[in-house]
Tab-separated table of C-alpha atoms in Angstrom:
chain	number	residue	atom	x	y	z
Y	1	MET	CA	82.425	133.658	128.725
Y	2	THR	CA	85.268	133.355	130.992
Y	3	GLY	CA	89.094	133.100	130.119
Y	4	GLN	CA	92.652	133.611	131.306
Y	5	ASP	CA	94.632	136.817	130.942
Y	6	ARG	CA	96.745	137.015	127.834
Y	7	VAL	CA	99.847	135.030	128.053
Y	8	PRO	CA	102.746	135.671	125.695
Y	9	GLY	CA	103.233	133.053	122.883
Y	10	ARG	CA	99.273	132.188	123.088
Y	11	LEU	CA	96.465	132.967	121.105
Y	12	ARG	CA	93.304	134.071	122.975
Y	13	VAL	CA	89.963	133.113	120.764
Y	14	ALA	CA	86.316	134.377	121.641
Y	15	VAL	CA	84.086	131.722	120.269
Y	16	ALA	CA	81.380	133.860	118.292
Y	17	ALA	CA	79.833	131.097	116.483
Y	18	PRO	CA	78.198	128.007	117.706
Y	19	LEU	CA	80.859	125.375	118.184
Y	20	SER	CA	80.340	122.011	119.663
Y	21	GLU	CA	82.579	120.652	122.601
Y	22	GLU	CA	83.951	117.871	120.144
Y	23	ASN	CA	85.131	120.725	117.981
Y	24	CYS	CA	86.498	122.802	120.485
Y	25	ALA	CA	88.650	119.698	121.813
Y	26	ARG	CA	89.817	119.132	117.955
Y	27	ILE	CA	91.078	122.708	117.810
Y	28	GLN	CA	92.912	122.750	121.213
Y	29	GLU	CA	94.197	119.280	120.154
Y	30	LEU	CA	95.734	120.602	116.683
Y	31	GLU	CA	97.105	124.067	118.527
Y	32	PRO	CA	97.648	123.509	122.138
Y	33	ARG	CA	98.462	127.255	122.321
Y	34	ILE	CA	95.211	128.384	121.670
Y	35	ASP	CA	92.913	129.236	124.695
Y	36	LEU	CA	89.358	129.358	123.830
Y	37	VAL	CA	86.875	131.528	125.451
Y	38	VAL	CA	83.217	129.974	124.986
Y	39	ASP	CA	79.903	129.830	126.880
Y	40	ARG	CA	77.432	128.088	124.803
Y	41	SER	CA	74.679	129.655	126.916
Y	42	LEU	CA	75.561	133.008	124.907
Y	43	LEU	CA	75.297	131.318	121.353
Y	44	PRO	CA	72.207	130.409	119.682
Y	45	PRO	CA	71.307	126.717	118.901
Y	46	MET	CA	72.011	125.256	115.585
Y	47	ARG	CA	69.072	123.997	113.422
Y	48	TRP	CA	71.404	121.719	111.138
Y	49	PRO	CA	75.000	121.640	110.608
Y	50	ALA	CA	77.268	124.788	109.785
Y	51	ASP	CA	74.092	126.909	110.887
Y	52	PHE	CA	76.150	129.321	112.436
Y	53	ALA	CA	73.502	132.024	112.783
Y	54	GLY	CA	71.654	129.678	114.558
Y	55	ASP	CA	67.722	129.879	115.381
Y	56	PRO	CA	66.240	133.530	114.772
Y	57	ALA	CA	64.020	132.951	117.458
Y	58	TRP	CA	66.647	132.681	120.177
Y	59	GLN	CA	67.808	135.948	121.905
Y	60	ARG	CA	69.860	137.155	124.405
Y	61	THR	CA	68.973	138.865	127.359
Y	62	PRO	CA	70.637	142.373	127.847
Y	63	GLN	CA	73.110	140.826	130.570
Y	64	GLN	CA	74.002	138.254	128.016
Y	65	GLN	CA	74.796	140.379	125.490
Y	66	ARG	CA	77.096	142.255	127.446
Y	67	ALA	CA	78.659	139.489	128.748
Y	68	TYR	CA	79.004	138.004	124.875
Y	69	GLU	CA	80.535	141.569	123.597
Y	70	ALA	CA	83.147	141.598	126.736
Y	71	ALA	CA	84.506	138.403	125.345
Y	72	LEU	CA	84.622	139.480	121.989
Y	73	ASP	CA	86.350	142.914	123.263
Y	74	ALA	CA	89.204	141.014	125.180
Y	75	ALA	CA	90.197	138.780	122.454
Y	76	ASP	CA	93.224	138.171	120.261
Y	77	ALA	CA	91.014	136.522	117.392
Y	78	LEU	CA	87.325	135.560	116.618
Y	79	TYR	CA	85.824	132.357	115.703
Y	80	GLY	CA	83.277	133.552	113.255
Y	81	ILE	CA	81.504	136.677	112.520
Y	82	PRO	CA	79.501	137.674	115.669
Y	83	ASP	CA	75.755	136.622	114.891
Y	84	VAL	CA	76.915	136.718	111.554
Y	85	ASP	CA	76.041	140.247	111.379
Y	86	PRO	CA	78.082	142.953	109.757
Y	87	ALA	CA	77.245	145.814	112.224
Y	88	ALA	CA	78.502	143.824	114.984
Y	89	LEU	CA	81.568	142.645	113.444
Y	90	ALA	CA	82.394	146.478	113.107
Y	91	ARG	CA	81.566	147.016	116.735
Y	92	ALA	CA	83.873	144.121	117.835
Y	93	VAL	CA	86.728	145.583	115.561
Y	94	ARG	CA	86.435	149.204	116.987
Y	95	ALA	CA	85.941	148.168	120.520
Y	96	ASN	CA	88.990	145.793	120.433
Y	97	PRO	CA	92.235	147.657	119.472
Y	98	ARG	CA	94.037	144.448	120.329
Y	99	LEU	CA	92.084	141.956	117.744
Y	100	ARG	CA	94.182	140.571	115.226
Y	101	TRP	CA	92.405	137.993	113.683
Y	102	VAL	CA	88.716	137.054	112.484
Y	103	HIS	CA	87.636	133.655	110.588
Y	104	THR	CA	84.427	133.917	108.865
Y	105	MET	CA	82.382	130.524	108.599
Y	106	ALA	CA	81.396	131.209	104.941
Y	107	ALA	CA	83.661	130.291	101.680
Y	108	GLY	CA	82.448	133.775	100.665
Y	109	GLY	CA	83.082	135.786	104.126
Y	110	GLY	CA	84.773	138.567	102.087
Y	111	GLY	CA	81.447	139.760	101.392
Y	112	GLN	CA	80.128	140.054	105.001
Y	113	VAL	CA	83.526	141.680	106.055
Y	114	LYS	CA	82.850	144.421	103.154
Y	115	ALA	CA	79.210	145.008	104.583
Y	116	ALA	CA	80.668	145.907	107.868
Y	117	GLY	CA	82.121	149.168	106.439
Y	118	LEU	CA	85.525	149.266	107.986
Y	119	ARG	CA	88.039	151.827	107.963
Y	120	THR	CA	91.256	151.535	105.886
Y	121	ASP	CA	93.269	151.491	109.079
Y	122	GLU	CA	91.065	148.737	110.604
Y	123	LEU	CA	91.030	146.464	107.570
Y	124	ASP	CA	95.050	146.740	107.852
Y	125	ARG	CA	95.313	146.167	111.737
Y	126	VAL	CA	92.811	142.924	111.916
Y	127	LEU	CA	93.382	139.739	109.201
Y	128	PHE	CA	90.266	138.290	107.975
Y	129	THR	CA	90.114	134.879	106.535
Y	130	THR	CA	87.079	132.613	105.043
Y	131	SER	CA	86.306	128.872	105.277
Y	132	ALA	CA	86.944	128.398	101.512
Y	133	GLY	CA	87.983	125.041	100.412
Y	134	VAL	CA	85.988	123.117	102.909
Y	135	HIS	CA	82.974	122.904	100.689
Y	136	GLY	CA	84.616	122.084	97.572
Y	137	ARG	CA	83.912	118.540	97.580
Y	138	PRO	CA	79.761	118.899	98.213
Y	139	LEU	CA	79.603	121.726	95.846
Y	140	ALA	CA	81.529	119.606	93.134
Y	141	GLU	CA	79.113	116.813	93.727
Y	142	PHE	CA	76.310	119.346	93.008
Y	143	ALA	CA	77.987	120.791	89.802
Y	144	VAL	CA	78.502	117.245	88.325
Y	145	PHE	CA	74.693	116.497	89.523
Y	146	GLY	CA	73.895	119.616	87.476
Y	147	VAL	CA	75.913	118.935	84.561
Y	148	LEU	CA	74.608	115.353	84.296
Y	149	ALA	CA	71.202	116.371	84.546
Y	150	ALA	CA	71.529	118.869	81.637
Y	151	ALA	CA	73.164	116.204	79.229
Y	152	LYS	CA	70.342	113.294	80.375
Y	153	ASP	CA	67.629	115.798	79.863
Y	154	LEU	CA	66.026	115.247	83.636
Y	155	PRO	CA	63.208	117.881	82.668
Y	156	ARG	CA	62.080	115.451	80.036
Y	157	LEU	CA	62.653	112.483	82.039
Y	158	THR	CA	60.643	113.751	85.191
Y	159	ARG	CA	58.016	115.316	82.616
Y	160	GLN	CA	57.204	112.107	80.775
Y	161	GLN	CA	57.251	109.857	84.174
Y	162	ARG	CA	54.679	112.389	85.613
Y	163	ASN	CA	52.295	112.200	82.393
Y	164	HIS	CA	52.842	108.112	82.326
Y	165	GLU	CA	54.373	108.934	78.850
Y	166	TRP	CA	56.473	106.150	77.180
Y	167	SER	CA	58.040	108.278	74.354
Y	168	GLY	CA	60.506	107.095	71.655
Y	169	ARG	CA	64.142	106.776	72.318
Y	170	TRP	CA	66.410	109.493	72.129
Y	171	THR	CA	70.281	110.195	72.335
Y	172	MET	CA	71.400	111.617	75.603
Y	173	GLY	CA	73.965	113.695	76.113
Y	174	GLN	CA	77.330	112.365	77.027
Y	175	VAL	CA	79.730	114.430	79.436
Y	176	ASN	CA	82.588	112.663	78.424
Y	177	GLN	CA	82.247	114.352	74.870
Y	178	GLN	CA	81.333	117.524	76.414
Y	179	THR	CA	83.321	120.982	77.235
Y	180	VAL	CA	82.358	122.458	80.330
Y	181	MET	CA	83.704	125.820	81.367
Y	182	VAL	CA	84.564	126.474	85.319
Y	183	LEU	CA	84.379	130.027	86.488
Y	184	GLY	CA	87.130	130.288	89.072
Y	185	LEU	CA	89.839	128.050	89.965
Y	186	GLY	CA	89.866	128.531	93.732
Y	187	GLY	CA	89.461	125.521	96.020
Y	188	ILE	CA	85.528	124.858	94.806
Y	189	GLY	CA	86.559	125.496	91.228
Y	190	ARG	CA	89.551	123.085	91.434
Y	191	SER	CA	87.272	120.525	92.864
Y	192	VAL	CA	84.815	120.950	90.374
Y	193	ALA	CA	87.357	120.625	87.779
Y	194	ALA	CA	88.658	117.552	89.084
Y	195	ALA	CA	85.366	115.736	89.329
Y	196	LEU	CA	84.432	117.162	85.577
Y	197	HIS	CA	87.749	115.655	84.320
Y	198	ALA	CA	87.402	112.487	85.833
Y	199	LEU	CA	84.011	111.736	84.221
Y	200	GLY	CA	85.710	112.481	80.455
Y	201	ALA	CA	84.696	116.071	79.931
Y	202	THR	CA	87.156	118.772	78.713
Y	203	VAL	CA	87.296	121.347	81.049
Y	204	ILE	CA	88.095	125.168	80.492
Y	205	GLY	CA	88.830	127.064	83.650
Y	206	THR	CA	89.001	130.930	84.094
Y	207	SER	CA	91.477	132.882	86.311
Y	208	ARG	CA	92.940	136.296	86.290
Y	209	ARG	CA	96.283	134.565	86.526
Y	210	ASN	CA	98.426	132.300	84.994
Y	211	VAL	CA	97.934	129.079	86.538
Y	212	GLY	CA	98.217	125.705	86.047
Y	213	VAL	CA	95.145	123.292	87.314
Y	214	PRO	CA	95.110	119.469	86.925
Y	215	GLY	CA	92.241	118.354	84.722
Y	216	VAL	CA	92.123	121.853	83.334
Y	217	SER	CA	92.928	121.864	79.371
Y	218	THR	CA	92.994	125.462	79.149
Y	219	VAL	CA	92.867	128.651	81.304
Y	220	VAL	CA	91.305	131.700	79.999
Y	221	HIS	CA	90.611	135.119	81.581
Y	222	PRO	CA	87.501	136.034	82.467
Y	223	ASP	CA	87.313	139.007	80.127
Y	224	ARG	CA	87.409	136.136	77.629
Y	225	ILE	CA	84.293	134.195	78.669
Y	226	THR	CA	81.960	135.595	76.185
Y	227	GLU	CA	84.539	134.599	73.248
Y	228	VAL	CA	84.794	130.910	74.765
Y	229	ALA	CA	81.238	130.804	75.084
Y	230	PRO	CA	80.126	129.505	71.884
Y	231	THR	CA	82.523	126.600	72.245
Y	232	VAL	CA	81.080	125.219	75.628
Y	233	ASP	CA	78.212	122.713	76.665
Y	234	ALA	CA	77.976	123.707	80.027
Y	235	VAL	CA	78.973	126.494	82.436
Y	236	VAL	CA	79.587	126.170	86.185
Y	237	ASN	CA	80.035	129.254	88.207
Y	238	THR	CA	82.123	129.012	91.548
Y	239	LEU	CA	83.129	132.671	91.812
Y	240	PRO	CA	82.529	134.600	94.914
Y	241	GLY	CA	80.239	137.853	94.710
Y	242	THR	CA	82.065	141.039	93.927
Y	243	GLU	CA	82.143	144.370	92.356
Y	244	ALA	CA	84.030	142.512	89.345
Y	245	THR	CA	81.839	139.725	88.966
Y	246	GLU	CA	78.621	141.122	89.419
Y	247	HIS	CA	76.330	140.027	86.710
Y	248	LEU	CA	79.537	138.554	84.879
Y	249	LEU	CA	77.130	135.827	83.308
Y	250	GLY	CA	74.378	138.311	81.671
Y	251	LYS	CA	72.660	139.072	78.314
Y	252	ARG	CA	76.185	139.404	76.605
Y	253	PHE	CA	77.417	136.274	77.783
Y	254	PHE	CA	73.757	134.158	77.351
Y	255	ASP	CA	73.379	135.714	73.537
Y	256	ALA	CA	77.127	134.201	72.908
Y	257	VAL	CA	76.795	130.536	74.572
Y	258	ARG	CA	76.006	127.570	72.297
Y	259	PRO	CA	72.348	127.060	71.925
Y	260	GLY	CA	71.065	124.547	74.981
Y	261	ALA	CA	74.001	124.865	77.070
Y	262	ALA	CA	73.477	124.641	80.907
Y	263	LEU	CA	74.253	126.742	83.773
Y	264	VAL	CA	75.051	125.427	87.077
Y	265	ASN	CA	75.576	128.195	89.900
Y	266	VAL	CA	77.391	127.168	93.254
Y	267	GLY	CA	79.131	130.272	93.405
Y	268	ARG	CA	77.383	133.347	94.299
Y	269	GLY	CA	74.043	134.675	93.032
Y	270	SER	CA	75.043	137.906	92.149
Y	271	VAL	CA	77.553	136.635	89.301
Y	272	VAL	CA	73.886	135.763	87.173
Y	273	ASP	CA	71.823	138.494	86.193
Y	274	GLU	CA	68.380	136.516	86.713
Y	275	ALA	CA	66.252	138.492	84.450
Y	276	ALA	CA	68.752	137.679	81.531
Y	277	LEU	CA	68.764	133.819	82.470
Y	278	VAL	CA	64.925	133.694	82.468
Y	279	ASP	CA	65.181	135.385	78.882
Y	280	ALA	CA	67.986	132.900	77.787
Y	281	LEU	CA	66.031	129.922	79.472
Y	282	ASP	CA	62.643	130.959	77.339
Y	283	SER	CA	64.851	131.221	74.198
Y	284	GLY	CA	66.583	128.014	74.537
Y	285	ARG	CA	70.066	129.862	74.731
Y	286	ILE	CA	70.287	128.002	78.053
Y	287	GLY	CA	68.652	124.667	78.096
Y	288	PHE	CA	68.882	123.805	81.678
Y	289	ALA	CA	70.006	125.753	85.035
Y	290	ALA	CA	70.651	123.935	88.305
Y	291	LEU	CA	70.800	126.693	90.859
Y	292	ASP	CA	71.997	126.564	94.343
Y	293	VAL	CA	72.422	130.438	94.902
Y	294	PHE	CA	70.449	133.296	93.938
Y	295	GLU	CA	70.501	137.205	93.667
Y	296	THR	CA	68.110	137.522	96.416
Y	297	GLU	CA	67.595	135.006	99.275
Y	298	PRO	CA	65.487	133.663	100.020
Y	299	LEU	CA	64.331	133.419	96.189
Y	300	PRO	CA	61.175	135.796	95.973
Y	301	ALA	CA	57.940	133.935	95.653
Y	302	HIS	CA	57.327	136.028	92.366
Y	303	SER	CA	60.370	134.783	90.636
Y	304	PRO	CA	59.767	133.014	87.255
Y	305	LEU	CA	62.574	130.683	88.259
Y	306	TRP	CA	60.452	128.496	90.430
Y	307	ASP	CA	58.140	127.438	87.860
Y	308	HIS	CA	60.363	127.296	84.840
Y	309	ALA	CA	60.342	123.780	83.166
Y	310	ARG	CA	64.263	123.763	82.623
Y	311	VAL	CA	65.270	124.996	86.049
Y	312	LEU	CA	66.226	122.841	89.059
Y	313	LEU	CA	66.569	124.780	92.404
Y	314	SER	CA	68.276	124.069	95.626
Y	315	PRO	CA	67.844	126.528	98.524
Y	316	HIS	CA	71.566	127.501	98.851
Y	317	THR	CA	71.876	123.946	100.300
Y	318	ALA	CA	74.212	122.008	98.218
Y	319	ALA	CA	77.557	122.945	100.330
Y	320	LEU	CA	76.003	121.536	103.532
Y	321	ASP	CA	77.609	118.142	104.984
Y	322	THR	CA	77.987	116.822	108.406
Y	323	ALA	CA	81.935	117.033	108.188
Y	324	GLU	CA	81.441	120.711	107.307
Y	325	ASP	CA	81.648	122.002	111.205
Y	326	ARG	CA	84.839	119.702	111.940
Y	327	LEU	CA	86.527	120.991	108.634
Y	328	ILE	CA	86.144	124.623	109.621
Y	329	ALA	CA	87.375	123.786	113.042
Y	330	GLU	CA	90.512	122.050	111.569
Y	331	LEU	CA	90.961	124.964	108.973
Y	332	PHE	CA	90.919	127.332	111.813
Y	333	ALA	CA	93.314	125.546	113.882
Y	334	ALA	CA	96.149	125.411	111.130
Y	335	ASN	CA	95.635	129.222	110.509
Y	336	ALA	CA	95.945	129.563	114.193
Y	337	THR	CA	99.416	127.570	114.147
Y	338	ARG	CA	100.572	129.959	110.995
Y	339	LEU	CA	99.474	133.228	112.708
Y	340	LEU	CA	101.437	131.989	115.969
Y	341	ASP	CA	104.312	131.305	114.028
Y	342	GLY	CA	104.654	134.106	112.016
Y	343	GLN	CA	103.608	132.733	108.855
Y	344	SER	CA	100.814	133.704	105.903
Y	345	LEU	CA	97.613	132.642	106.487
Y	346	ILE	CA	95.273	130.472	104.352
Y	347	ASN	CA	92.324	132.044	102.648
Y	348	ARG	CA	93.133	135.518	103.614
Y	349	VAL	CA	90.396	138.011	102.395
Y	350	ASN	CA	91.677	140.538	100.041
Y	351	THR	CA	90.254	143.878	101.471
Y	352	VAL	CA	90.408	145.793	98.117
Y	353	GLU	CA	88.019	143.364	96.073
Y	354	PHE	CA	86.576	141.258	99.305
Y	355	TYR	CA	87.040	137.747	98.259
């Protein structure tokens, strides 16, 4: 990687994650005051869109690693967490006292920042932002898919088709007659709420702040979800993984839900206590679960979720979209403009709770 020396009023950005020539050009078109420092020979090849960790079989030579780190250590900002590795992020922050900003590729990048174990002074010195919001529409579609699959009894349909069984007719659930609780009203939650509202569902949202959100009829504090649980037909989790959200959906919640309610998880796996979920599925308290994220990924082979008749699994791929790389690049450019103009950044990580 090579780049010009710092110029007042400009932002030197080391590209720490795979970035196409097209998206490099897009960033510089949107914010010409950026000097991008990028050498694709030092970045792993992507196997699919938004594969920012790249091919795990790829490795740098020692000389390439020194060149990669030298570029990171001379930058004002980083596009991506180096090698999506919290330890590499900590090294970069400590080796570069002039580093001002790191943008993470993940919507839940706060967890990666937390894992870096940075000191308070380091967290105060460097701004961290995430790519929250760019995944909203794809995840909203998966959430709607999960709610619809539950309402139309997808497990029964697939079982009867597999068994060539032509049963008697039955009344399917109608989403327009249902109440759905959306946990979290950030960018993803708002997209989910809007999509469900468009189908006619009554949407209850959760937030720790007093907010008004289009398409959401009622907003409750997360502390009240167990109180509200008996009134909902489906629950969609969009929350990040934090200490406050860990196992928020556990035995107490599942014992309170309306029997047969559906669960869709497009947030973080740690929000759901999977052992309690399996018990709730076995008892019928949860009638169907559509899960894109899990407590441990990849999902262990011994997990009972793999073979549960009322579970639909997705290998953390619901957010993937061919437009994702471009949308992240555009978000980064918009934030670079804000940084250069002295404005607050979009999606800044809360470095106390790391979301």
